Coordinates of C-alpha atoms and ligand atoms in Angstrom, one line a residue:
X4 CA 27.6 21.1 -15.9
X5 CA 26.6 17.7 -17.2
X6 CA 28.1 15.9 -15.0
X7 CA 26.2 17.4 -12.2
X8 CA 23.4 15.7 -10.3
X9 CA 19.3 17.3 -10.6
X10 CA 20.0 18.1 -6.7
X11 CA 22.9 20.5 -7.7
X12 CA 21.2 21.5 -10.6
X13 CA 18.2 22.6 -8.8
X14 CA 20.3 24.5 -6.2
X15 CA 22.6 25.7 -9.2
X16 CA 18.6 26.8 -11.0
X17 CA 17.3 28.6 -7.7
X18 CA 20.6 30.4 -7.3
X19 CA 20.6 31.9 -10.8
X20 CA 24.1 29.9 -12.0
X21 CA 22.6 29.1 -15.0
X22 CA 19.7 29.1 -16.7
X23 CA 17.1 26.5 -17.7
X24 CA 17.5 27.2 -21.3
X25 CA 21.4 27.7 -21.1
X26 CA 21.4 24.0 -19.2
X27 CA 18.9 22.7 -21.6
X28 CA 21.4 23.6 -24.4
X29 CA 24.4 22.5 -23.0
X30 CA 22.8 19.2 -23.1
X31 CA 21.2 19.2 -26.3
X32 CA 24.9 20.5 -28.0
X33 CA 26.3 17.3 -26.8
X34 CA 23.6 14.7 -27.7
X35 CA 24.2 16.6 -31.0
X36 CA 27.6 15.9 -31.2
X37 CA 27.9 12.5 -28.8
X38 CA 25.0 10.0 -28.8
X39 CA 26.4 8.5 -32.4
X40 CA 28.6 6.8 -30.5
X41 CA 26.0 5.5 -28.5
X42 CA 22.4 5.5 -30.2
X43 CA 20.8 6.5 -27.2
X44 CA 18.0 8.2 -28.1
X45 CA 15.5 8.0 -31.1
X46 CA 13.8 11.1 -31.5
X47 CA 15.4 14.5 -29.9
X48 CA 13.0 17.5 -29.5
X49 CA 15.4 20.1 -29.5
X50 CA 13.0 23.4 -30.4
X51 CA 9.9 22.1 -27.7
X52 CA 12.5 22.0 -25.1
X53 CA 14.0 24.7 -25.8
X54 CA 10.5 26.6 -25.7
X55 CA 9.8 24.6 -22.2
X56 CA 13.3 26.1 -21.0
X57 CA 12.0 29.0 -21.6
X58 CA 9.1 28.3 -19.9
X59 CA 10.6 27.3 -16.8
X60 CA 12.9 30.2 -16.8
X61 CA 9.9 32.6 -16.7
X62 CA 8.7 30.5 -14.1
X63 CA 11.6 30.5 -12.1
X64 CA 12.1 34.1 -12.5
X65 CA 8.8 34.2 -10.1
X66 CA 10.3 33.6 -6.6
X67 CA 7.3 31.6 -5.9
X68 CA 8.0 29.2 -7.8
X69 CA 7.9 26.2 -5.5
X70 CA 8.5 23.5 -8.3
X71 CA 12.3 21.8 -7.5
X72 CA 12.2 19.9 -10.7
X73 CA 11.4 23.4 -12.7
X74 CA 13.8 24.1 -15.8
X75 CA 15.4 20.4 -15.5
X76 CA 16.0 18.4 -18.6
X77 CA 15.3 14.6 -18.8
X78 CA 15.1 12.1 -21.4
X79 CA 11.7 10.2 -21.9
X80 CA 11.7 6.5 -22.5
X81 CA 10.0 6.0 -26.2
X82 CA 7.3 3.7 -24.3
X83 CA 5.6 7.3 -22.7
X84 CA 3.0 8.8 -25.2
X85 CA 3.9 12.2 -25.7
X86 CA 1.7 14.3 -27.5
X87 CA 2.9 15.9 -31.0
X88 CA 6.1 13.9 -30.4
X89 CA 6.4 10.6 -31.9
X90 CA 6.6 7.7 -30.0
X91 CA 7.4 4.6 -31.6
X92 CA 8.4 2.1 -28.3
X93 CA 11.2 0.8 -30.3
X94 CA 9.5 -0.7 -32.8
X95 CA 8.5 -0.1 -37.2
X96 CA 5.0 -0.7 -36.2
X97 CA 4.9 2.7 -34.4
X98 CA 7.4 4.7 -36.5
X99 CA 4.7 6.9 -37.3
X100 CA 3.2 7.2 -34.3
X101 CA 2.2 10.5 -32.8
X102 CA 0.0 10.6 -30.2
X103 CA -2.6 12.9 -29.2
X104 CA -2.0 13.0 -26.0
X105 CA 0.7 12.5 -23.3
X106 CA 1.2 9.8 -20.8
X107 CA 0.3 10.6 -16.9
X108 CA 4.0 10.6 -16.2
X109 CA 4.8 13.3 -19.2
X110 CA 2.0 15.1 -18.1
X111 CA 3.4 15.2 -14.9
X112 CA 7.0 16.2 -15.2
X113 CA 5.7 18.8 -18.0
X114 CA 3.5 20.6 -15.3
X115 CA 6.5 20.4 -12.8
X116 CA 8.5 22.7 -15.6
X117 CA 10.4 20.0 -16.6
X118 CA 12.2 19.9 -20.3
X119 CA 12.0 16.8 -22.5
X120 CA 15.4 16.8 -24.2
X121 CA 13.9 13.5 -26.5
X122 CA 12.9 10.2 -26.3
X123 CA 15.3 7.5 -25.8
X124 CA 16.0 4.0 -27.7
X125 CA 14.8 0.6 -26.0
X126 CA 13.9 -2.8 -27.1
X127 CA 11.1 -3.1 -29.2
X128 CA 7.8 -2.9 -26.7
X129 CA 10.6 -3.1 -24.1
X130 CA 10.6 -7.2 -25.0
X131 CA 14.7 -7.5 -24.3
X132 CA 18.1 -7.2 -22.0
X133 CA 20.4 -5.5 -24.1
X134 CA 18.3 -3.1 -26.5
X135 CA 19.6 -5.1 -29.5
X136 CA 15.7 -5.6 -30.6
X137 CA 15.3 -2.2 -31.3
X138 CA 13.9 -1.1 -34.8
X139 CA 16.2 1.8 -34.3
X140 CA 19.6 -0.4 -33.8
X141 CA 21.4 -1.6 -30.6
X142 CA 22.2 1.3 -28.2
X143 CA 25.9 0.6 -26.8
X144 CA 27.4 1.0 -23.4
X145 CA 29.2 4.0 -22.6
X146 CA 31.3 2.0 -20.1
X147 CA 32.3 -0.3 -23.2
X148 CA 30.8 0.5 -26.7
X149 CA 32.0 -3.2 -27.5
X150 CA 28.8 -4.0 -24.9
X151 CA 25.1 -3.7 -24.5
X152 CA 23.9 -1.1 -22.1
X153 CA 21.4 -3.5 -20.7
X154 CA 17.7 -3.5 -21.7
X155 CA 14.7 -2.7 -22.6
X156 CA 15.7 1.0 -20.9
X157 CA 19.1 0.7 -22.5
X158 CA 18.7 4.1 -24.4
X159 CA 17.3 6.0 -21.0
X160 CA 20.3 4.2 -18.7
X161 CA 23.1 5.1 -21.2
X162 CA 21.9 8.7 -22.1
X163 CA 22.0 9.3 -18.0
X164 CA 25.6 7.3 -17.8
X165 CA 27.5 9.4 -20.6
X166 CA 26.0 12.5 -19.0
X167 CA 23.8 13.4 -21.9
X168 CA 20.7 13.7 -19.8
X169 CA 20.8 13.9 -15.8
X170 CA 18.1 11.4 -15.2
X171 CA 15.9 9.8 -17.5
X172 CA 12.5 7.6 -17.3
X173 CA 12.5 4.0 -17.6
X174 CA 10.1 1.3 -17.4
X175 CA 10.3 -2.3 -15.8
X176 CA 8.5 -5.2 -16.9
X177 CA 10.9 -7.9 -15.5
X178 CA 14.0 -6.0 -14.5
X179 CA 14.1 -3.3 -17.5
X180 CA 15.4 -0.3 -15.2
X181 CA 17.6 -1.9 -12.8
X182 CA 19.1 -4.4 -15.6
X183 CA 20.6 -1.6 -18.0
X184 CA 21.3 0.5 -14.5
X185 CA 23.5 -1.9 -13.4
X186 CA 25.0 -2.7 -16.5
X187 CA 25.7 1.4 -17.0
X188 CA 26.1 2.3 -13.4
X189 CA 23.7 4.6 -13.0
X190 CA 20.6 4.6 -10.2
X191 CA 17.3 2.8 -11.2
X192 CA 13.9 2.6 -9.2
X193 CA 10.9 0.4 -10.1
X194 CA 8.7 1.3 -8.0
X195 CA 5.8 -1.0 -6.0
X196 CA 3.2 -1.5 -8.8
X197 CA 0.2 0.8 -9.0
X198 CA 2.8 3.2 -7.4
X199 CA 3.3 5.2 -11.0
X200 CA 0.2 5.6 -13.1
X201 CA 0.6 3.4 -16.2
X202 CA -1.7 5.7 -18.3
X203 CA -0.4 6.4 -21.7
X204 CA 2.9 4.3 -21.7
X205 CA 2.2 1.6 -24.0
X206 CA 1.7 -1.5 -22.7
X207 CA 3.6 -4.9 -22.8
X208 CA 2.3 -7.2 -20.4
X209 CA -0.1 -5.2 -18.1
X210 CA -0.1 -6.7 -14.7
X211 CA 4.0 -6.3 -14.6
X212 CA 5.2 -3.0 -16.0
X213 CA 5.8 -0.4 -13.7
X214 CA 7.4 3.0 -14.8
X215 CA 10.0 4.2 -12.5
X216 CA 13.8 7.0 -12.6
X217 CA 16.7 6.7 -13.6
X218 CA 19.4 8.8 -12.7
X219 CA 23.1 8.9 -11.0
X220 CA 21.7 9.1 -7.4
X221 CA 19.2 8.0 -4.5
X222 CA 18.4 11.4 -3.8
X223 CA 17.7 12.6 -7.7
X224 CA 15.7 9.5 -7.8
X225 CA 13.4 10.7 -4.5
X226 CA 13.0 14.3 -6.6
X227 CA 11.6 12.3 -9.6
X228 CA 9.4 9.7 -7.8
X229 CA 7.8 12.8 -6.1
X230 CA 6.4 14.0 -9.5
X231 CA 6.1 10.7 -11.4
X232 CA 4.4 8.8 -7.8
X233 CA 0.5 9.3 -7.0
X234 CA -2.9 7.8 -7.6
X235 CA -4.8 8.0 -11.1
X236 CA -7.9 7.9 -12.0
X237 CA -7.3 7.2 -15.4
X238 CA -5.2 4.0 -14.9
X239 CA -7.7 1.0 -13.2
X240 CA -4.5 -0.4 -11.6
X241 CA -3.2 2.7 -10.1
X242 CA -3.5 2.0 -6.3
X243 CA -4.6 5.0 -4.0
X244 CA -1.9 5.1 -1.1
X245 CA -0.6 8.1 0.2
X246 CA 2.7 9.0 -1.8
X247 CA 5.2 10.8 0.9
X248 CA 7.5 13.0 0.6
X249 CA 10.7 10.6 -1.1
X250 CA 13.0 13.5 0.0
X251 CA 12.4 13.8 3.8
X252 CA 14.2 10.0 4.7
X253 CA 17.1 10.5 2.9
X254 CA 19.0 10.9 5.9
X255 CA 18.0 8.5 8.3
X256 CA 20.1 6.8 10.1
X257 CA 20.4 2.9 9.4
X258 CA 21.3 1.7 12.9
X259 CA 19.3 -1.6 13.6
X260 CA 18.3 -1.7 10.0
X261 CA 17.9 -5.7 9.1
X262 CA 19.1 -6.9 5.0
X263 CA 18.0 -10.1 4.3
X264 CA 20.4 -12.0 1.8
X265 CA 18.8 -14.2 -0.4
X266 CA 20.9 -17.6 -0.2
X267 CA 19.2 -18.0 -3.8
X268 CA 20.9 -14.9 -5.1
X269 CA 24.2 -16.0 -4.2
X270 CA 24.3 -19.6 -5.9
X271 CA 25.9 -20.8 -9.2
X272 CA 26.2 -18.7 -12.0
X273 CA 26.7 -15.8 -10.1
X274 CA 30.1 -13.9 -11.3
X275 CA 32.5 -14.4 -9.0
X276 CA 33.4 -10.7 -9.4
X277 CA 30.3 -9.1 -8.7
X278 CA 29.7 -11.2 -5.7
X279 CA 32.8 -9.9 -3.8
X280 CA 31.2 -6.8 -4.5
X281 CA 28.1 -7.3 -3.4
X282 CA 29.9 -8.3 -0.1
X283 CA 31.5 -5.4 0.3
X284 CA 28.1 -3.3 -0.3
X285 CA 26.9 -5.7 2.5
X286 CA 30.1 -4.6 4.8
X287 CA 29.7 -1.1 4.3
X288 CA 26.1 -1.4 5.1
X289 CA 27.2 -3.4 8.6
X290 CA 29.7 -0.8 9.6
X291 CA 26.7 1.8 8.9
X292 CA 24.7 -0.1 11.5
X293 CA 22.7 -2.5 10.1
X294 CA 22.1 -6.2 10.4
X295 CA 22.3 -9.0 8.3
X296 CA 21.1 -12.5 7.9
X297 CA 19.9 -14.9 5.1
X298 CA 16.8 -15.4 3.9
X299 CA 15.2 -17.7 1.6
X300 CA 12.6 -17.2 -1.6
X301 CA 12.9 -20.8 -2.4
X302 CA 10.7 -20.1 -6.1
X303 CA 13.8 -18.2 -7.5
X304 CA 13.9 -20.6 -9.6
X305 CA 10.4 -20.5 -10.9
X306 CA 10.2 -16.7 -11.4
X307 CA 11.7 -16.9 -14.9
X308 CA 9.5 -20.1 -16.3
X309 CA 6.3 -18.2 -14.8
X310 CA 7.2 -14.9 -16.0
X311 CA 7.5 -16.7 -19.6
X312 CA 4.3 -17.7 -19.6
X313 CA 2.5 -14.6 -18.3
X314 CA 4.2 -11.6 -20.0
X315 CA 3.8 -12.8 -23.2
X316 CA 0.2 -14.2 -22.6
X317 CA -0.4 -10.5 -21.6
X318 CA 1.7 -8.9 -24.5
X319 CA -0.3 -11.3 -26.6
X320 CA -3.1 -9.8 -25.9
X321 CA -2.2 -6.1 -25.2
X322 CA -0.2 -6.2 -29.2
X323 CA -3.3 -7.2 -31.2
X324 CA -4.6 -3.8 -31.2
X325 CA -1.5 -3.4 -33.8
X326 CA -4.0 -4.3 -36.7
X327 CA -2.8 -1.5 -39.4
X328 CA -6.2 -0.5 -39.0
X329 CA -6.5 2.2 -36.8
X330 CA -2.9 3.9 -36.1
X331 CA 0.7 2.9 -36.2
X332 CA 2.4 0.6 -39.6
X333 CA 0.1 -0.5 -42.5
X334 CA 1.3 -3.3 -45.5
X335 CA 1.1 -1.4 -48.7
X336 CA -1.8 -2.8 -50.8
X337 CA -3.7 -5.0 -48.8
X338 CA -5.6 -6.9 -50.9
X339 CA -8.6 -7.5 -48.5
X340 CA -8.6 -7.9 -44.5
X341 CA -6.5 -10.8 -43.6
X342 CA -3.8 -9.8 -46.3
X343 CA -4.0 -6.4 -44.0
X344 CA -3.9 -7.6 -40.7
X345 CA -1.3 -10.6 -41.3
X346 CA 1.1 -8.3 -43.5
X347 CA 1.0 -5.3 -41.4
X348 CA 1.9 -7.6 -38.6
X349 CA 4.2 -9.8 -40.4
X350 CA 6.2 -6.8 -41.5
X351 CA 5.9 -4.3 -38.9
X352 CA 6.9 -6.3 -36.0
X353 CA 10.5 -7.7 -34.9
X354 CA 10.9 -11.5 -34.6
X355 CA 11.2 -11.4 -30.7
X356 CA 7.8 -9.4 -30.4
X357 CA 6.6 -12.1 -33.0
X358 CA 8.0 -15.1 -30.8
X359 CA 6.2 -13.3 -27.9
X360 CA 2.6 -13.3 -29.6
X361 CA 3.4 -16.5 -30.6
X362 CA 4.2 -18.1 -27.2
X363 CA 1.4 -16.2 -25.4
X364 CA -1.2 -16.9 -28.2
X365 CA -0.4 -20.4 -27.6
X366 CA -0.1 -20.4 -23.5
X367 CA -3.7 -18.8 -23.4
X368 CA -5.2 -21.5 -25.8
X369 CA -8.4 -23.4 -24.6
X370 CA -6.1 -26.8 -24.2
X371 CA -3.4 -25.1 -22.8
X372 CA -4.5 -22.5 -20.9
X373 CA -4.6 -24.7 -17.3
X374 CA -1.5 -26.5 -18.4
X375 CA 0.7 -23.2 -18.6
X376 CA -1.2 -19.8 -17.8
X377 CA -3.1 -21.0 -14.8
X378 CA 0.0 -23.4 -13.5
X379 CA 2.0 -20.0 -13.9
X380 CA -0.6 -17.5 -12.1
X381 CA -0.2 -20.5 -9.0
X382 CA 3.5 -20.0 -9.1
X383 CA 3.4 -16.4 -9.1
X384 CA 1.3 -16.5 -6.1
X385 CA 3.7 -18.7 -4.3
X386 CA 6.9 -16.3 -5.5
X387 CA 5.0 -13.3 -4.0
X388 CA 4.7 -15.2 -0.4
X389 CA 8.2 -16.0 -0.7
X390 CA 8.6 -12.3 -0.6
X391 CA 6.0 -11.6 1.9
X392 CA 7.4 -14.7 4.3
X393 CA 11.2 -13.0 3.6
X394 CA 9.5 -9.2 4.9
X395 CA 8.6 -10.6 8.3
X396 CA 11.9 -11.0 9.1
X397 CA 13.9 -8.2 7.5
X398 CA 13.4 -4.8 6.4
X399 CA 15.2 -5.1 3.2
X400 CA 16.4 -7.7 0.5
X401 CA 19.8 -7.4 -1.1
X402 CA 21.7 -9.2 -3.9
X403 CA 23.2 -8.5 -7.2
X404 CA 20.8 -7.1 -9.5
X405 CA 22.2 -8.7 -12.6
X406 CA 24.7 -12.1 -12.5
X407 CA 26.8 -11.2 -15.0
X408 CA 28.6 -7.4 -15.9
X409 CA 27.1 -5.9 -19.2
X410 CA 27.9 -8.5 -22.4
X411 CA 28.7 -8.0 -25.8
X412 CA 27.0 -6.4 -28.7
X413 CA 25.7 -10.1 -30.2
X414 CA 26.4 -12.1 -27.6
X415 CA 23.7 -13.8 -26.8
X416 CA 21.2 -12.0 -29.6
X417 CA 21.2 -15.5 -31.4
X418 CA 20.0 -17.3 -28.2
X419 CA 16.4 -16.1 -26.5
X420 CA 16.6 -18.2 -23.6
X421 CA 20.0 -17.3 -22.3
X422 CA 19.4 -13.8 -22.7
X423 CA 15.9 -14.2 -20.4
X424 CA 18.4 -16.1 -17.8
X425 CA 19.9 -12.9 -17.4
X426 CA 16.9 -11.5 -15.0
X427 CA 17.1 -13.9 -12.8
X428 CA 17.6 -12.0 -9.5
X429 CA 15.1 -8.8 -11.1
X430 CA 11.9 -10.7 -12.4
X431 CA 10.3 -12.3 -9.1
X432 CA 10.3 -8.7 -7.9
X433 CA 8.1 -7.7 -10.7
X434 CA 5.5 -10.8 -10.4
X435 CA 5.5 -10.3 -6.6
X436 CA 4.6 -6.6 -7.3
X437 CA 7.8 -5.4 -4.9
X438 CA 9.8 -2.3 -5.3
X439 CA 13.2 -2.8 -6.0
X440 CA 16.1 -0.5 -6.7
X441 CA 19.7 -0.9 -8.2
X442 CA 22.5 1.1 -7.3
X443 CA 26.1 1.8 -8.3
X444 CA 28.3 -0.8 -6.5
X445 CA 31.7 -1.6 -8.2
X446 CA 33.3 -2.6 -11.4
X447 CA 34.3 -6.1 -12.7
X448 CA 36.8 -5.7 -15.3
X449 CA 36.1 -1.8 -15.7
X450 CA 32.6 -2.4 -15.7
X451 CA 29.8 -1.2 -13.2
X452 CA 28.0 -3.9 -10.7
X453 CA 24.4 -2.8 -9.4
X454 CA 23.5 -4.0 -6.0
X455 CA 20.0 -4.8 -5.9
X456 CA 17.5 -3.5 -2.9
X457 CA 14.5 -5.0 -2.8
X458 CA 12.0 -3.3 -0.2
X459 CA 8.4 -4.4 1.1
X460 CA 5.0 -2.6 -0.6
X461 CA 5.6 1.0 -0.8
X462 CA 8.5 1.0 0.9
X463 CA 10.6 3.2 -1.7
X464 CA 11.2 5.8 1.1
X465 CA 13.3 3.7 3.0
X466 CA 14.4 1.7 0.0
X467 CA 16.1 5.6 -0.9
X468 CA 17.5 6.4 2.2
X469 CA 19.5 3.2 2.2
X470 CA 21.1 4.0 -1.1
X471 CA 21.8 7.3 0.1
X472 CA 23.4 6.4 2.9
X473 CA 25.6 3.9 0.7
X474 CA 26.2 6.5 -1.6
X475 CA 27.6 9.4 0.9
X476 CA 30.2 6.4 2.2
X477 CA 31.0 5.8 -1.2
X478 CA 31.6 7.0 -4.6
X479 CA 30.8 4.2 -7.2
X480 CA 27.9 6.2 -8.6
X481 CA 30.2 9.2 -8.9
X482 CA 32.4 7.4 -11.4
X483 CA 31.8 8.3 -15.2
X484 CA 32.0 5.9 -18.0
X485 CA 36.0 6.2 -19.8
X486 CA 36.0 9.5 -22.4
X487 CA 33.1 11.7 -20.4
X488 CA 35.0 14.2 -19.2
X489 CA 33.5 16.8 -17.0
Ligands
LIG21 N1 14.2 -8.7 -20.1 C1 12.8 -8.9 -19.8 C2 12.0 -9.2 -21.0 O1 12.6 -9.3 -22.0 C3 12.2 -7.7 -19.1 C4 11.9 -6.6 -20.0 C5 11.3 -5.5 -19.2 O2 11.4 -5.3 -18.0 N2 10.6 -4.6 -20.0 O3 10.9 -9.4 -21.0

């Protein structure tokens, strides 16, 4: 059963196989009795999701029930506010956490009859690629348990690859649900931004993160963005397009479709492993029709400098509300207001969320503000016309998603800046505002390879029925990790 996509578990649903709340355990029995070996998730919520199972099974016994998504477990990224639940994104500031209220997306999938097995582990405020900054301990990869699972959506990416969860949700600041999607081979989406209201997931740098599905294919990721996609009032960024039907495409056929190759994305430092297949992706896409050429986004190289400027100016400013004032971790015995705010900070925050603050605080200074944040906003600009030049002659963008396979456990947790080199190909696409998808595409030494496709504005409808296409031609993203056995 777990190993089953949500499209055959709707079907299996609809056709009475199996109930929501028989599914719902299945899947909670083996969290239970698997996810030590991985850490995956922080909090599980065994008893409301077994009441929501219920739920959906009433509702499905209704033959009018017109819901796909009714009666199917996920697993909620700990960055989502869900209300009664804790939610502590990662970190001992927010261990205590509960809010009163649930994000749009929770809100969302909880009114489509969806059941919230728990929330999963990630980087503290999603600040990280492998998870390791996680109050709650490094989540490891189910491909290797030697490796990180990628990050900050680590938890989410591995609960979907060792099959404890059939799709998760993630959230992508600069590459945080296709990095640990390619590192666990499972399918990731961040979506355009504004395409996924942002209301009630807890914010690390504002103008960036975009919330998005995880799951093992195109297709379960087009059931998903149709619940979690759509305008909101209550999030001032949330942009008011009309959100099709992610489902209907699937199928097309990609004859005269143009891919773009970035020559950037296939330079030094690229594995040589994952490039061959990346190539081969590219191959089978050609013998399904389409066209390729090279294109060029000449501020590659700038995306990561910028983004180090701008995510932690934003986080800078979005993280002061974590005062020990109002909510979340306060120093025992503050002996008047400075000793509260500096302490509760001081102990209630982990030293890359403190080297955030402290880089951002600094960037956003009156005599360095022009030097760094605005010389960062400029390059920004130029990264997104890279991206906009690129779209006038292609359709899509493809490349690796990640340049090396998944890494070990400590690697590089002793060294900041090449861990942050890691997102090279992922973080443009956030500070241009682009959707961009990874999917499945190989293994280099028994580990997965994503292949990275980047689609214009709003273009996750076609950006889906590309990877479907890929995927009924292949079977990369029908591989489980070693040890999950069906
Ligand atoms: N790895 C990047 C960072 O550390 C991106 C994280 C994310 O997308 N949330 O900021």
């Amino acid at each position: 059963m777990h190993t089953k996509t949500i499209a055959e578990l709707v079907r299996g649903l609809h056709n009475r196989d199996f109930s929501s709340e028989e599914l719902t355990r299945h899947f909670l029995r083996r969290i239970e009795q698997l996810d030590e070996r991985y850490n995956s998730f922080i909090s599980l919520t065994a008893e409301q999701a077994l009441a929501q199972a219920r739920q959906a099974d009433q509702r499905l016994a209704d033959s009018n029930e017109t819901s796909l998504l009714c009666g199917i477990p996920l697993a909620q990224k700990d960055i989502f506010c869900t209300q009664g639940v804790r939610t502590s994104c990662g970190s001992k500031m927010l261990d205590n956490f509960i809010p009163p209220y649930n994000a749009t997306v929770i809100q969302r999938l909880n009114d489509a009859g969806c059941v919230s097995l728990g929330k999963t582990n990630m980087d503290e405020f999603a600040m990280g690629s492998s998870n390791e900054t996680s109050y709650y301990g490094p989540v490891r990869n189910p491909w290797d348990r030697e490796c990180v699972p990628g990050g900050s959506s680590g938890g989410s990416a591995a609960a979907v690859s060792a099959c404890l969860a059939p799709g998760a949700t993630g959230t992508d600041t600069g590459g945080s649900i296709r990095q640990p999607a390619s590192h666990c081979g499972v399918t990731g989406l961040k979506p355009t931004y504004g395409r996924v209201s942002r209301y009630g997931m807890i914010a690390f740098a504002s103008s960036l993160d975009q919330g998005g599905p995880m799951t093992r294919t195109a297709e379960d990721a087009a059931l998903l963005m149709n619940v979690m996609a759509g305008f909101d009032e209550k999030d001032s960024t949330s942009i008011d397009h009309a959100v099709p039907d992610f489902t209907t495409n699937l199928n097309n056929d990609l004859k005269g479709l143009r891919i773009g190759l970035p020559v950037e994305y296939f330079g030094d430092g690229l594995d040589v492993g994952i490039q061959n297949a990346i190539e081969q992706a590219i191959k089978t896409f050609e013998s399904l029709g389409a066209t390729v050429c090279d294109v060029h986004l000449p501020h590659t190289n700038l995306a990561i400098p910028a983004y180090y400027v701008i995510a932690p100016a934003e986080a800078s400013a979005n993280l002061s509300r974590y005062d020990g004032v109002r909510y979340g971790y306060r120093c025992e015995d503050p002996q008047d207001l400075f000793d509260l705010y500096t302490r509760t900070r001081a102990e209630g925050f982990g030293d890359e969320v403190k080297r955030r603050i402290l880089v951002g605080t600094y960037a956003l200074s009156a005599g360095y503000y022009d030097a760094y944040y605005r010389q960062a906003q400029r390059i920004r600009r130029l990264i997104k016309n890279d991206f906009v030049a690129a779209f006038e002659q292609v359709d899509v963008i493809m490349g690796p998603t990640t340049p090396t396979p998944a890494f070990k456990l400590g690697e590089k947790s002793t060294d900041p800046v090449a861990m942050y080199l890691g997102d090279i190909y992922t973080i443009a696409v956030n500070l241009a505002g682009v959707p961009g998808l990874s999917i499945p595409a190989g293994l280099v030494d028994s580990k997965p390879v994503g292949l990275q496709i980047i689609g214009n504005y709003f273009d996750e409808s076609r950006m889906l029925n590309i990877a479907h296409r890929f995927q009924q031609v292949t079977d990369w993203h029908k591989q489980t990790a070693p040890g999950i056995d069906s």
